[in-house]
mmCIF file with all atom_site columns, C-alpha atoms in Angstrom:
data_model
loop_
_atom_site.group_PDB
_atom_site.id
_atom_site.type_symbol
_atom_site.label_atom_id
_atom_site.label_alt_id
_atom_site.label_comp_id
_atom_site.label_asym_id
_atom_site.label_entity_id
_atom_site.label_seq_id
_atom_site.pdbx_PDB_ins_code
_atom_site.Cartn_x
_atom_site.Cartn_y
_atom_site.Cartn_z
_atom_site.occupancy
_atom_site.B_iso_or_equiv
_atom_site.pdbx_formal_charge
_atom_site.auth_seq_id
_atom_site.auth_comp_id
_atom_site.auth_asym_id
_atom_site.auth_atom_id
_atom_site.pdbx_PDB_model_num
ATOM 1   C CA . PHE A 1 1   ? 134.656 98.425  3.442   1.00 0.00 ? 1   PHE A CA 1
ATOM 2   C CA . THR A 1 2   ? 132.337 100.916 5.162   1.00 0.00 ? 2   THR A CA 1
ATOM 3   C CA . LEU A 1 3   ? 130.869 104.116 3.969   1.00 0.00 ? 3   LEU A CA 1
ATOM 4   C CA . GLY A 1 4   ? 130.739 105.579 7.490   1.00 0.00 ? 4   GLY A CA 1
ATOM 5   C CA . PHE A 1 5   ? 127.040 106.301 7.553   1.00 0.00 ? 5   PHE A CA 1
ATOM 6   C CA . GLY A 1 6   ? 123.620 104.629 7.113   1.00 0.00 ? 6   GLY A CA 1
ATOM 7   C CA . ASP A 1 7   ? 123.169 100.887 6.638   1.00 0.00 ? 7   ASP A CA 1
ATOM 8   C CA . GLN A 1 8   ? 126.353 99.054  5.865   1.00 0.00 ? 8   GLN A CA 1
ATOM 9   C CA . PRO A 1 9   ? 126.735 96.472  3.142   1.00 0.00 ? 9   PRO A CA 1
ATOM 10  C CA . GLY A 1 10  ? 125.754 93.021  4.419   1.00 0.00 ? 10  GLY A CA 1
ATOM 11  C CA . ASP A 1 11  ? 123.333 94.345  7.103   1.00 0.00 ? 11  ASP A CA 1
ATOM 12  C CA . LEU A 1 12  ? 120.277 93.181  5.144   1.00 0.00 ? 12  LEU A CA 1
ATOM 13  C CA . ILE A 1 13  ? 121.761 89.725  4.624   1.00 0.00 ? 13  ILE A CA 1
ATOM 14  C CA . ARG A 1 14  ? 122.646 89.345  8.316   1.00 0.00 ? 14  ARG A CA 1
ATOM 15  C CA . SER A 1 15  ? 119.161 90.412  9.480   1.00 0.00 ? 15  SER A CA 1
ATOM 16  C CA . ARG A 1 16  ? 117.501 87.872  7.167   1.00 0.00 ? 16  ARG A CA 1
ATOM 17  C CA . VAL A 1 17  ? 119.763 85.076  8.373   1.00 0.00 ? 17  VAL A CA 1
ATOM 18  C CA . ALA A 1 18  ? 119.050 85.950  12.030  1.00 0.00 ? 18  ALA A CA 1
ATOM 19  C CA . ALA A 1 19  ? 115.291 85.906  11.430  1.00 0.00 ? 19  ALA A CA 1
ATOM 20  C CA . ALA A 1 20  ? 115.473 82.537  9.754   1.00 0.00 ? 20  ALA A CA 1
ATOM 21  C CA . THR A 1 21  ? 117.585 80.906  12.453  1.00 0.00 ? 21  THR A CA 1
ATOM 22  C CA . CYS A 1 22  ? 116.158 82.555  15.636  1.00 0.00 ? 22  CYS A CA 1
ATOM 23  C CA . LEU A 1 23  ? 115.201 80.055  18.329  1.00 0.00 ? 23  LEU A CA 1
ATOM 24  C CA . PRO A 1 24  ? 111.814 80.231  20.185  1.00 0.00 ? 24  PRO A CA 1
ATOM 25  C CA . GLN A 1 25  ? 113.457 82.047  23.090  1.00 0.00 ? 25  GLN A CA 1
ATOM 26  C CA . CYS A 1 26  ? 114.066 85.000  20.792  1.00 0.00 ? 26  CYS A CA 1
ATOM 27  C CA . ASP A 1 27  ? 110.331 85.767  20.931  1.00 0.00 ? 27  ASP A CA 1
ATOM 28  C CA . ASP A 1 28  ? 109.785 88.165  23.825  1.00 0.00 ? 28  ASP A CA 1
ATOM 29  C CA . SER A 1 29  ? 106.005 88.426  23.405  1.00 0.00 ? 29  SER A CA 1
ATOM 30  C CA . PRO A 1 30  ? 103.975 87.589  26.555  1.00 0.00 ? 30  PRO A CA 1
ATOM 31  C CA . THR A 1 31  ? 102.593 84.055  26.831  1.00 0.00 ? 31  THR A CA 1
ATOM 32  C CA . SER A 1 32  ? 99.630  82.735  28.845  1.00 0.00 ? 32  SER A CA 1
ATOM 33  C CA . PRO A 1 33  ? 100.304 80.031  31.466  1.00 0.00 ? 33  PRO A CA 1
ATOM 34  C CA . THR A 1 34  ? 99.148  76.533  30.630  1.00 0.00 ? 34  THR A CA 1
ATOM 35  C CA . PRO A 1 35  ? 95.872  75.867  32.522  1.00 0.00 ? 35  PRO A CA 1
ATOM 36  C CA . ASP A 1 36  ? 95.855  73.142  35.154  1.00 0.00 ? 36  ASP A CA 1
ATOM 37  C CA . PRO A 1 37  ? 93.448  70.434  33.894  1.00 0.00 ? 37  PRO A CA 1
ATOM 38  C CA . THR A 1 38  ? 92.620  69.423  37.504  1.00 0.00 ? 38  THR A CA 1
ATOM 39  C CA . LEU A 1 39  ? 91.044  72.815  38.236  1.00 0.00 ? 39  LEU A CA 1
ATOM 40  C CA . PRO A 1 40  ? 87.510  73.895  37.293  1.00 0.00 ? 40  PRO A CA 1
ATOM 41  C CA . PRO A 1 41  ? 87.370  75.876  34.048  1.00 0.00 ? 41  PRO A CA 1
ATOM 42  C CA . THR A 1 42  ? 86.301  79.110  35.775  1.00 0.00 ? 42  THR A CA 1
ATOM 43  C CA . GLY A 1 43  ? 88.450  80.450  38.588  1.00 0.00 ? 43  GLY A CA 1
ATOM 44  C CA . GLY A 1 44  ? 90.343  78.466  41.189  1.00 0.00 ? 44  GLY A CA 1
ATOM 45  C CA . ARG A 1 45  ? 89.185  76.079  43.873  1.00 0.00 ? 45  ARG A CA 1
ATOM 46  C CA . PRO A 1 46  ? 88.291  77.246  47.404  1.00 0.00 ? 46  PRO A CA 1
ATOM 47  C CA . GLU A 1 47  ? 91.079  76.464  49.872  1.00 0.00 ? 47  GLU A CA 1
ATOM 48  C CA . THR A 1 48  ? 88.781  74.043  51.710  1.00 0.00 ? 48  THR A CA 1
ATOM 49  C CA . ASP A 1 49  ? 87.731  72.099  48.597  1.00 0.00 ? 49  ASP A CA 1
ATOM 50  C CA . LEU A 1 50  ? 89.352  68.845  49.756  1.00 0.00 ? 50  LEU A CA 1
ATOM 51  C CA . CYS A 1 51  ? 88.869  66.978  53.026  1.00 0.00 ? 51  CYS A CA 1
ATOM 52  C CA . SER A 1 52  ? 92.649  66.983  53.486  1.00 0.00 ? 52  SER A CA 1
ATOM 53  C CA . SER A 1 53  ? 92.615  70.801  53.475  1.00 0.00 ? 53  SER A CA 1
ATOM 54  C CA . ALA A 1 54  ? 89.642  71.160  55.855  1.00 0.00 ? 54  ALA A CA 1
ATOM 55  C CA . GLN A 1 55  ? 89.603  74.370  57.910  1.00 0.00 ? 55  GLN A CA 1
ATOM 56  C CA . GLU A 1 56  ? 89.378  74.107  61.698  1.00 0.00 ? 56  GLU A CA 1
ATOM 57  C CA . ILE A 1 57  ? 86.392  75.837  63.295  1.00 0.00 ? 57  ILE A CA 1
ATOM 58  C CA . SER A 1 58  ? 85.146  75.922  66.879  1.00 0.00 ? 58  SER A CA 1
ATOM 59  C CA . VAL A 1 59  ? 82.008  76.275  68.979  1.00 0.00 ? 59  VAL A CA 1
ATOM 60  C CA . GLY A 1 60  ? 80.609  79.791  68.804  1.00 0.00 ? 60  GLY A CA 1
ATOM 61  C CA . SER A 1 61  ? 82.172  80.572  65.411  1.00 0.00 ? 61  SER A CA 1
ATOM 62  C CA . GLN A 1 62  ? 80.640  81.877  62.180  1.00 0.00 ? 62  GLN A CA 1
ATOM 63  C CA . THR A 1 63  ? 82.613  81.157  59.022  1.00 0.00 ? 63  THR A CA 1
ATOM 64  C CA . SER A 1 64  ? 81.941  82.518  55.537  1.00 0.00 ? 64  SER A CA 1
ATOM 65  C CA . GLY A 1 65  ? 82.601  80.212  52.609  1.00 0.00 ? 65  GLY A CA 1
ATOM 66  C CA . THR A 1 66  ? 81.661  79.303  49.065  1.00 0.00 ? 66  THR A CA 1
ATOM 67  C CA . THR A 1 67  ? 81.212  76.155  46.997  1.00 0.00 ? 67  THR A CA 1
ATOM 68  C CA . VAL A 1 68  ? 81.681  78.069  43.738  1.00 0.00 ? 68  VAL A CA 1
ATOM 69  C CA . GLY A 1 69  ? 84.666  76.527  41.945  1.00 0.00 ? 69  GLY A CA 1
ATOM 70  C CA . ALA A 1 70  ? 84.755  73.482  44.262  1.00 0.00 ? 70  ALA A CA 1
ATOM 71  C CA . THR A 1 71  ? 84.802  69.914  42.990  1.00 0.00 ? 71  THR A CA 1
ATOM 72  C CA . LEU A 1 72  ? 82.400  67.039  43.611  1.00 0.00 ? 72  LEU A CA 1
ATOM 73  C CA . ASP A 1 73  ? 83.356  64.925  46.635  1.00 0.00 ? 73  ASP A CA 1
ATOM 74  C CA . SER A 1 74  ? 83.552  61.158  46.800  1.00 0.00 ? 74  SER A CA 1
ATOM 75  C CA . THR A 1 75  ? 82.673  60.240  50.386  1.00 0.00 ? 75  THR A CA 1
ATOM 76  C CA . ALA A 1 76  ? 81.211  57.418  52.403  1.00 0.00 ? 76  ALA A CA 1
ATOM 77  C CA . VAL A 1 77  ? 77.432  57.295  52.044  1.00 0.00 ? 77  VAL A CA 1
ATOM 78  C CA . CYS A 1 78  ? 75.842  59.367  54.796  1.00 0.00 ? 78  CYS A CA 1
ATOM 79  C CA . GLY A 1 79  ? 72.169  59.933  54.126  1.00 0.00 ? 79  GLY A CA 1
ATOM 80  C CA . THR A 1 80  ? 72.634  60.645  50.422  1.00 0.00 ? 80  THR A CA 1
ATOM 81  C CA . ILE A 1 81  ? 75.464  60.669  47.903  1.00 0.00 ? 81  ILE A CA 1
ATOM 82  C CA . PRO A 1 82  ? 76.781  64.202  47.174  1.00 0.00 ? 82  PRO A CA 1
ATOM 83  C CA . THR A 1 83  ? 75.597  65.507  43.799  1.00 0.00 ? 83  THR A CA 1
ATOM 84  C CA . ALA A 1 84  ? 76.910  69.079  44.119  1.00 0.00 ? 84  ALA A CA 1
ATOM 85  C CA . PRO A 1 85  ? 80.399  70.410  44.947  1.00 0.00 ? 85  PRO A CA 1
ATOM 86  C CA . GLY A 1 86  ? 81.261  70.954  48.598  1.00 0.00 ? 86  GLY A CA 1
ATOM 87  C CA . VAL A 1 87  ? 83.883  72.319  50.986  1.00 0.00 ? 87  VAL A CA 1
ATOM 88  C CA . TRP A 1 88  ? 85.241  70.925  54.254  1.00 0.00 ? 88  TRP A CA 1
ATOM 89  C CA . TYR A 1 89  ? 85.663  71.989  57.879  1.00 0.00 ? 89  TYR A CA 1
ATOM 90  C CA . TYR A 1 90  ? 86.440  70.166  61.116  1.00 0.00 ? 90  TYR A CA 1
ATOM 91  C CA . LEU A 1 91  ? 85.948  70.716  64.838  1.00 0.00 ? 91  LEU A CA 1
ATOM 92  C CA . THR A 1 92  ? 86.708  68.975  68.121  1.00 0.00 ? 92  THR A CA 1
ATOM 93  C CA . GLY A 1 93  ? 83.857  67.588  70.213  1.00 0.00 ? 93  GLY A CA 1
ATOM 94  C CA . THR A 1 94  ? 83.091  69.101  73.622  1.00 0.00 ? 94  THR A CA 1
ATOM 95  C CA . GLY A 1 95  ? 81.007  66.291  75.115  1.00 0.00 ? 95  GLY A CA 1
ATOM 96  C CA . ASN A 1 96  ? 77.791  68.278  74.593  1.00 0.00 ? 96  ASN A CA 1
ATOM 97  C CA . ASP A 1 97  ? 75.271  68.516  71.756  1.00 0.00 ? 97  ASP A CA 1
ATOM 98  C CA . ILE A 1 98  ? 76.615  70.656  68.885  1.00 0.00 ? 98  ILE A CA 1
ATOM 99  C CA . THR A 1 99  ? 74.578  72.300  66.104  1.00 0.00 ? 99  THR A CA 1
ATOM 100 C CA . VAL A 1 100 ? 76.093  73.277  62.756  1.00 0.00 ? 100 VAL A CA 1
ATOM 101 C CA . ASP A 1 101 ? 73.947  75.297  60.366  1.00 0.00 ? 101 ASP A CA 1
ATOM 102 C CA . THR A 1 102 ? 73.829  77.552  57.317  1.00 0.00 ? 102 THR A CA 1
ATOM 103 C CA . CYS A 1 103 ? 70.708  79.390  58.533  1.00 0.00 ? 103 CYS A CA 1
ATOM 104 C CA . SER A 1 104 ? 72.347  82.826  58.273  1.00 0.00 ? 104 SER A CA 1
ATOM 105 C CA . LEU A 1 105 ? 71.038  85.342  55.753  1.00 0.00 ? 105 LEU A CA 1
ATOM 106 C CA . GLY A 1 106 ? 74.531  85.197  54.230  1.00 0.00 ? 106 GLY A CA 1
ATOM 107 C CA . THR A 1 107 ? 73.628  81.831  52.688  1.00 0.00 ? 107 THR A CA 1
ATOM 108 C CA . ASP A 1 108 ? 72.296  82.273  49.153  1.00 0.00 ? 108 ASP A CA 1
ATOM 109 C CA . PHE A 1 109 ? 71.705  78.734  47.831  1.00 0.00 ? 109 PHE A CA 1
ATOM 110 C CA . ASP A 1 110 ? 70.038  75.401  48.653  1.00 0.00 ? 110 ASP A CA 1
ATOM 111 C CA . THR A 1 111 ? 72.538  73.799  51.039  1.00 0.00 ? 111 THR A CA 1
ATOM 112 C CA . LYS A 1 112 ? 73.096  70.394  52.588  1.00 0.00 ? 112 LYS A CA 1
ATOM 113 C CA . ILE A 1 113 ? 75.300  69.614  55.608  1.00 0.00 ? 113 ILE A CA 1
ATOM 114 C CA . THR A 1 114 ? 76.910  66.233  56.233  1.00 0.00 ? 114 THR A CA 1
ATOM 115 C CA . VAL A 1 115 ? 78.902  65.437  59.389  1.00 0.00 ? 115 VAL A CA 1
ATOM 116 C CA . PHE A 1 116 ? 81.418  62.604  59.676  1.00 0.00 ? 116 PHE A CA 1
ATOM 117 C CA . GLY A 1 117 ? 83.417  61.312  62.612  1.00 0.00 ? 117 GLY A CA 1
ATOM 118 C CA . GLY A 1 118 ? 87.008  60.140  62.335  1.00 0.00 ? 118 GLY A CA 1
ATOM 119 C CA . SER A 1 119 ? 90.557  61.051  63.198  1.00 0.00 ? 119 SER A CA 1
ATOM 120 C CA . SER A 1 120 ? 91.494  61.511  59.506  1.00 0.00 ? 120 SER A CA 1
ATOM 121 C CA . CYS A 1 121 ? 89.905  61.802  56.071  1.00 0.00 ? 121 CYS A CA 1
ATOM 122 C CA . SER A 1 122 ? 90.808  58.209  55.252  1.00 0.00 ? 122 SER A CA 1
ATOM 123 C CA . GLY A 1 123 ? 88.553  56.734  57.928  1.00 0.00 ? 123 GLY A CA 1
ATOM 124 C CA . LEU A 1 124 ? 85.326  58.756  58.014  1.00 0.00 ? 124 LEU A CA 1
ATOM 125 C CA . SER A 1 125 ? 82.109  57.382  59.476  1.00 0.00 ? 125 SER A CA 1
ATOM 126 C CA . CYS A 1 126 ? 78.648  58.880  59.071  1.00 0.00 ? 126 CYS A CA 1
ATOM 127 C CA . VAL A 1 127 ? 77.271  60.972  61.946  1.00 0.00 ? 127 VAL A CA 1
ATOM 128 C CA . GLY A 1 128 ? 74.346  62.618  60.181  1.00 0.00 ? 128 GLY A CA 1
ATOM 129 C CA . GLU A 1 129 ? 73.076  64.758  57.309  1.00 0.00 ? 129 GLU A CA 1
ATOM 130 C CA . ASP A 1 130 ? 70.503  67.524  56.920  1.00 0.00 ? 130 ASP A CA 1
ATOM 131 C CA . ASP A 1 131 ? 68.746  69.247  54.056  1.00 0.00 ? 131 ASP A CA 1
ATOM 132 C CA . ASP A 1 132 ? 66.371  72.203  54.620  1.00 0.00 ? 132 ASP A CA 1
ATOM 133 C CA . GLY A 1 133 ? 66.456  71.971  58.423  1.00 0.00 ? 133 GLY A CA 1
ATOM 134 C CA . CYS A 1 134 ? 66.524  75.693  59.232  1.00 0.00 ? 134 CYS A CA 1
ATOM 135 C CA . GLY A 1 135 ? 62.799  76.288  59.332  1.00 0.00 ? 135 GLY A CA 1
ATOM 136 C CA . GLY A 1 136 ? 60.935  74.170  56.828  1.00 0.00 ? 136 GLY A CA 1
ATOM 137 C CA . GLY A 1 137 ? 58.620  75.474  54.164  1.00 0.00 ? 137 GLY A CA 1
ATOM 138 C CA . SER A 1 138 ? 60.509  77.360  51.487  1.00 0.00 ? 138 SER A CA 1
ATOM 139 C CA . ASP A 1 139 ? 63.694  77.671  53.598  1.00 0.00 ? 139 ASP A CA 1
ATOM 140 C CA . THR A 1 140 ? 66.326  75.581  51.823  1.00 0.00 ? 140 THR A CA 1
ATOM 141 C CA . ARG A 1 141 ? 69.174  76.190  54.258  1.00 0.00 ? 141 ARG A CA 1
ATOM 142 C CA . SER A 1 142 ? 70.402  73.434  56.562  1.00 0.00 ? 142 SER A CA 1
ATOM 143 C CA . SER A 1 143 ? 70.879  72.724  60.277  1.00 0.00 ? 143 SER A CA 1
ATOM 144 C CA . LEU A 1 144 ? 72.181  69.565  61.955  1.00 0.00 ? 144 LEU A CA 1
ATOM 145 C CA . ALA A 1 145 ? 72.521  68.791  65.685  1.00 0.00 ? 145 ALA A CA 1
ATOM 146 C CA . PHE A 1 146 ? 74.575  65.865  66.952  1.00 0.00 ? 146 PHE A CA 1
ATOM 147 C CA . SER A 1 147 ? 75.914  64.560  70.261  1.00 0.00 ? 147 SER A CA 1
ATOM 148 C CA . SER A 1 148 ? 79.674  65.038  70.389  1.00 0.00 ? 148 SER A CA 1
ATOM 149 C CA . VAL A 1 149 ? 82.292  63.083  72.294  1.00 0.00 ? 149 VAL A CA 1
ATOM 150 C CA . SER A 1 150 ? 84.832  65.232  74.116  1.00 0.00 ? 150 SER A CA 1
ATOM 151 C CA . GLY A 1 151 ? 88.138  65.325  72.225  1.00 0.00 ? 151 GLY A CA 1
ATOM 152 C CA . SER A 1 152 ? 86.811  63.518  69.127  1.00 0.00 ? 152 SER A CA 1
ATOM 153 C CA . LYS A 1 153 ? 87.236  65.013  65.651  1.00 0.00 ? 153 LYS A CA 1
ATOM 154 C CA . TYR A 1 154 ? 84.286  65.765  63.379  1.00 0.00 ? 154 TYR A CA 1
ATOM 155 C CA . TYR A 1 155 ? 84.447  66.657  59.680  1.00 0.00 ? 155 TYR A CA 1
ATOM 156 C CA . ILE A 1 156 ? 81.720  68.873  58.190  1.00 0.00 ? 156 ILE A CA 1
ATOM 157 C CA . LEU A 1 157 ? 80.934  68.900  54.465  1.00 0.00 ? 157 LEU A CA 1
ATOM 158 C CA . VAL A 1 158 ? 78.900  71.879  53.246  1.00 0.00 ? 158 VAL A CA 1
ATOM 159 C CA . HIS A 1 159 ? 77.492  71.129  49.800  1.00 0.00 ? 159 HIS A CA 1
ATOM 160 C CA . GLY A 1 160 ? 74.350  71.707  47.758  1.00 0.00 ? 160 GLY A CA 1
ATOM 161 C CA . TRP A 1 161 ? 71.108  70.002  46.889  1.00 0.00 ? 161 TRP A CA 1
ATOM 162 C CA . SER A 1 162 ? 71.071  68.633  43.338  1.00 0.00 ? 162 SER A CA 1
ATOM 163 C CA . THR A 1 163 ? 73.709  70.786  41.582  1.00 0.00 ? 163 THR A CA 1
ATOM 164 C CA . SER A 1 164 ? 73.292  73.963  43.652  1.00 0.00 ? 164 SER A CA 1
ATOM 165 C CA . ILE A 1 165 ? 76.360  76.071  44.436  1.00 0.00 ? 165 ILE A CA 1
ATOM 166 C CA . GLY A 1 166 ? 76.839  79.440  46.142  1.00 0.00 ? 166 GLY A CA 1
ATOM 167 C CA . ASP A 1 167 ? 77.994  81.361  49.190  1.00 0.00 ? 167 ASP A CA 1
ATOM 168 C CA . PHE A 1 168 ? 77.164  80.503  52.802  1.00 0.00 ? 168 PHE A CA 1
ATOM 169 C CA . VAL A 1 169 ? 77.836  81.285  56.457  1.00 0.00 ? 169 VAL A CA 1
ATOM 170 C CA . LEU A 1 170 ? 78.482  78.240  58.652  1.00 0.00 ? 170 LEU A CA 1
ATOM 171 C CA . SER A 1 171 ? 77.562  78.690  62.336  1.00 0.00 ? 171 SER A CA 1
ATOM 172 C CA . VAL A 1 172 ? 78.550  76.375  65.212  1.00 0.00 ? 172 VAL A CA 1
ATOM 173 C CA . ASN A 1 173 ? 76.706  76.395  68.535  1.00 0.00 ? 173 ASN A CA 1
ATOM 174 C CA . GLU A 1 174 ? 76.774  74.231  71.654  1.00 0.00 ? 174 GLU A CA 1
ATOM 175 C CA . ASP A 1 175 ? 73.886  73.147  73.874  1.00 0.00 ? 175 ASP A CA 1
ATOM 176 C CA . ILE A 1 176 ? 75.267  73.348  77.418  1.00 0.00 ? 176 ILE A CA 1
ATOM 177 C CA . PRO A 1 177 ? 72.987  71.529  79.889  1.00 0.00 ? 177 PRO A CA 1
ATOM 178 C CA . SER A 1 178 ? 71.831  73.419  82.958  1.00 0.00 ? 178 SER A CA 1
ATOM 179 C CA . PRO A 1 179 ? 73.517  72.314  86.195  1.00 0.00 ? 179 PRO A CA 1
ATOM 180 C CA . THR A 1 180 ? 71.416  69.986  88.349  1.00 0.00 ? 180 THR A CA 1
ATOM 181 C CA . ALA A 1 181 ? 70.503  71.557  91.681  1.00 0.00 ? 181 ALA A CA 1
ATOM 182 C CA . SER A 1 182 ? 71.644  69.603  94.747  1.00 0.00 ? 182 SER A CA 1
ATOM 183 C CA . PRO A 1 183 ? 68.822  68.569  97.124  1.00 0.00 ? 183 PRO A CA 1
ATOM 184 C CA . THR A 1 184 ? 68.579  70.762  100.212 1.00 0.00 ? 184 THR A CA 1
ATOM 185 C CA . SER A 1 185 ? 68.990  68.799  103.438 1.00 0.00 ? 185 SER A CA 1
ATOM 186 C CA . ARG A 1 186 ? 66.538  69.494  106.230 1.00 0.00 ? 186 ARG A CA 1
ATOM 187 C CA . PRO A 1 187 ? 68.035  70.344  109.609 1.00 0.00 ? 187 PRO A CA 1
ATOM 188 C CA . THR A 1 188 ? 67.301  67.938  112.473 1.00 0.00 ? 188 THR A CA 1
ATOM 189 C CA . PRO A 1 189 ? 64.882  69.631  114.909 1.00 0.00 ? 189 PRO A CA 1
ATOM 190 C CA . THR A 1 190 ? 66.293  70.315  118.345 1.00 0.00 ? 190 THR A CA 1
ATOM 191 C CA . PRO A 1 191 ? 64.062  69.040  121.188 1.00 0.00 ? 191 PRO A CA 1
ATOM 192 C CA . VAL A 1 192 ? 62.628  71.769  123.395 1.00 0.00 ? 192 VAL A CA 1
ATOM 193 C CA . GLN A 1 193 ? 64.120  71.490  126.837 1.00 0.00 ? 193 GLN A CA 1
ATOM 194 C CA . GLY A 1 194 ? 61.848  71.579  129.874 1.00 0.00 ? 194 GLY A CA 1
ATOM 195 C CA . PRO A 1 195 ? 62.380  73.835  132.875 1.00 0.00 ? 195 PRO A CA 1
ATOM 196 C CA . THR A 1 196 ? 64.764  71.307  134.485 1.00 0.00 ? 196 THR A CA 1
ATOM 197 C CA . GLY A 1 197 ? 66.699  70.647  131.342 1.00 0.00 ? 197 GLY A CA 1
ATOM 198 C CA . GLY A 1 198 ? 64.750  67.474  130.349 1.00 0.00 ? 198 GLY A CA 1
ATOM 199 C CA . VAL A 1 199 ? 62.488  66.764  127.440 1.00 0.00 ? 199 VAL A CA 1
ATOM 200 C CA . PRO A 1 200 ? 58.856  67.786  128.013 1.00 0.00 ? 200 PRO A CA 1
ATOM 201 C CA . CYS A 1 201 ? 56.381  64.950  128.491 1.00 0.00 ? 201 CYS A CA 1
ATOM 202 C CA . PRO A 1 202 ? 54.195  64.267  125.420 1.00 0.00 ? 202 PRO A CA 1
ATOM 203 C CA . SER A 1 203 ? 50.740  65.758  125.816 1.00 0.00 ? 203 SER A CA 1
ATOM 204 C CA . PHE A 1 204 ? 48.922  62.518  125.025 1.00 0.00 ? 204 PHE A CA 1
ATOM 205 C CA . PHE A 1 205 ? 50.213  61.104  128.333 1.00 0.00 ? 205 PHE A CA 1
ATOM 206 C CA . ARG A 1 206 ? 47.570  63.320  129.967 1.00 0.00 ? 206 ARG A CA 1
ATOM 207 C CA . ASN A 1 207 ? 44.979  60.835  128.719 1.00 0.00 ? 207 ASN A CA 1
ATOM 208 C CA . PHE A 1 208 ? 46.143  58.541  131.504 1.00 0.00 ? 208 PHE A CA 1
ATOM 209 C CA . GLY A 1 209 ? 44.861  60.924  134.178 1.00 0.00 ? 209 GLY A CA 1
ATOM 210 C CA . PRO A 1 210 ? 46.514  60.382  137.560 1.00 0.00 ? 210 PRO A CA 1
ATOM 211 C CA . PHE A 1 211 ? 49.200  58.253  135.966 1.00 0.00 ? 211 PHE A CA 1
ATOM 212 C CA . TYR A 1 212 ? 50.382  61.157  133.830 1.00 0.00 ? 212 TYR A CA 1
ATOM 213 C CA . GLU A 1 213 ? 53.358  62.240  135.936 1.00 0.00 ? 213 GLU A CA 1
ATOM 214 C CA . ARG A 1 214 ? 54.376  58.659  136.735 1.00 0.00 ? 214 ARG A CA 1
ATOM 215 C CA . LEU A 1 215 ? 54.440  57.722  133.049 1.00 0.00 ? 215 LEU A CA 1
ATOM 216 C CA . CYS A 1 216 ? 56.352  60.858  132.167 1.00 0.00 ? 216 CYS A CA 1
ATOM 217 C CA . ARG A 1 217 ? 59.081  60.131  134.646 1.00 0.00 ? 217 ARG A CA 1
ATOM 218 C CA . ARG A 1 218 ? 59.176  56.434  133.779 1.00 0.00 ? 218 ARG A CA 1
ATOM 219 C CA . PHE A 1 219 ? 60.021  57.292  130.174 1.00 0.00 ? 219 PHE A CA 1
ATOM 220 C CA . GLY A 1 220 ? 62.444  60.040  131.148 1.00 0.00 ? 220 GLY A CA 1
ATOM 221 C CA . PHE A 1 221 ? 60.246  63.008  130.353 1.00 0.00 ? 221 PHE A CA 1
ATOM 222 C CA . VAL A 1 222 ? 59.662  66.095  132.435 1.00 0.00 ? 222 VAL A CA 1
ATOM 223 C CA . PRO A 1 223 ? 55.960  66.506  133.375 1.00 0.00 ? 223 PRO A CA 1
#
């Protein structure tokens, strides 16, 4: 029966049974997502952390990046073995010398640059590596120049010395050789025509005295 107001008989019993039998989905409190164990403990990875996700850059470009949150790379030995996390870029060769560097003031840590050649990340070969090539002394930024083959692909790993990480600006420049000047051809001199239309007699024929005119005519000259 019901009394028509307030709690009804049996309400307390039903509420206790519901609490005892409620499944986990009954709990509507917010939950935190399960962390991905493959990611660094602080923040996420940069998009260019892996060679397979390398960002394309080109001659004349300046690209801002960071190695903070990146993972340590396992690559073919090229100068030294990486000991600090790095990020990846790639470009296409132009046939000229190309320089890649982190010499910009936007770079705030001790960088290293390693360049590999290869059509894919699975077949990289060492091109070169640099550490502290921007100016020497206390400058710990990096600069590497290499001769590129037109149409070939080059992968660039920006990483740090020892365990250094930070932000950087990667610049790409090309050394375009000056065009070689073509030799100037000298015009062939036109013989001066004598009064009768012939070629004047050479002056040294006058050394032969009275035979001057005869020699001139014999050789087809005009006295």
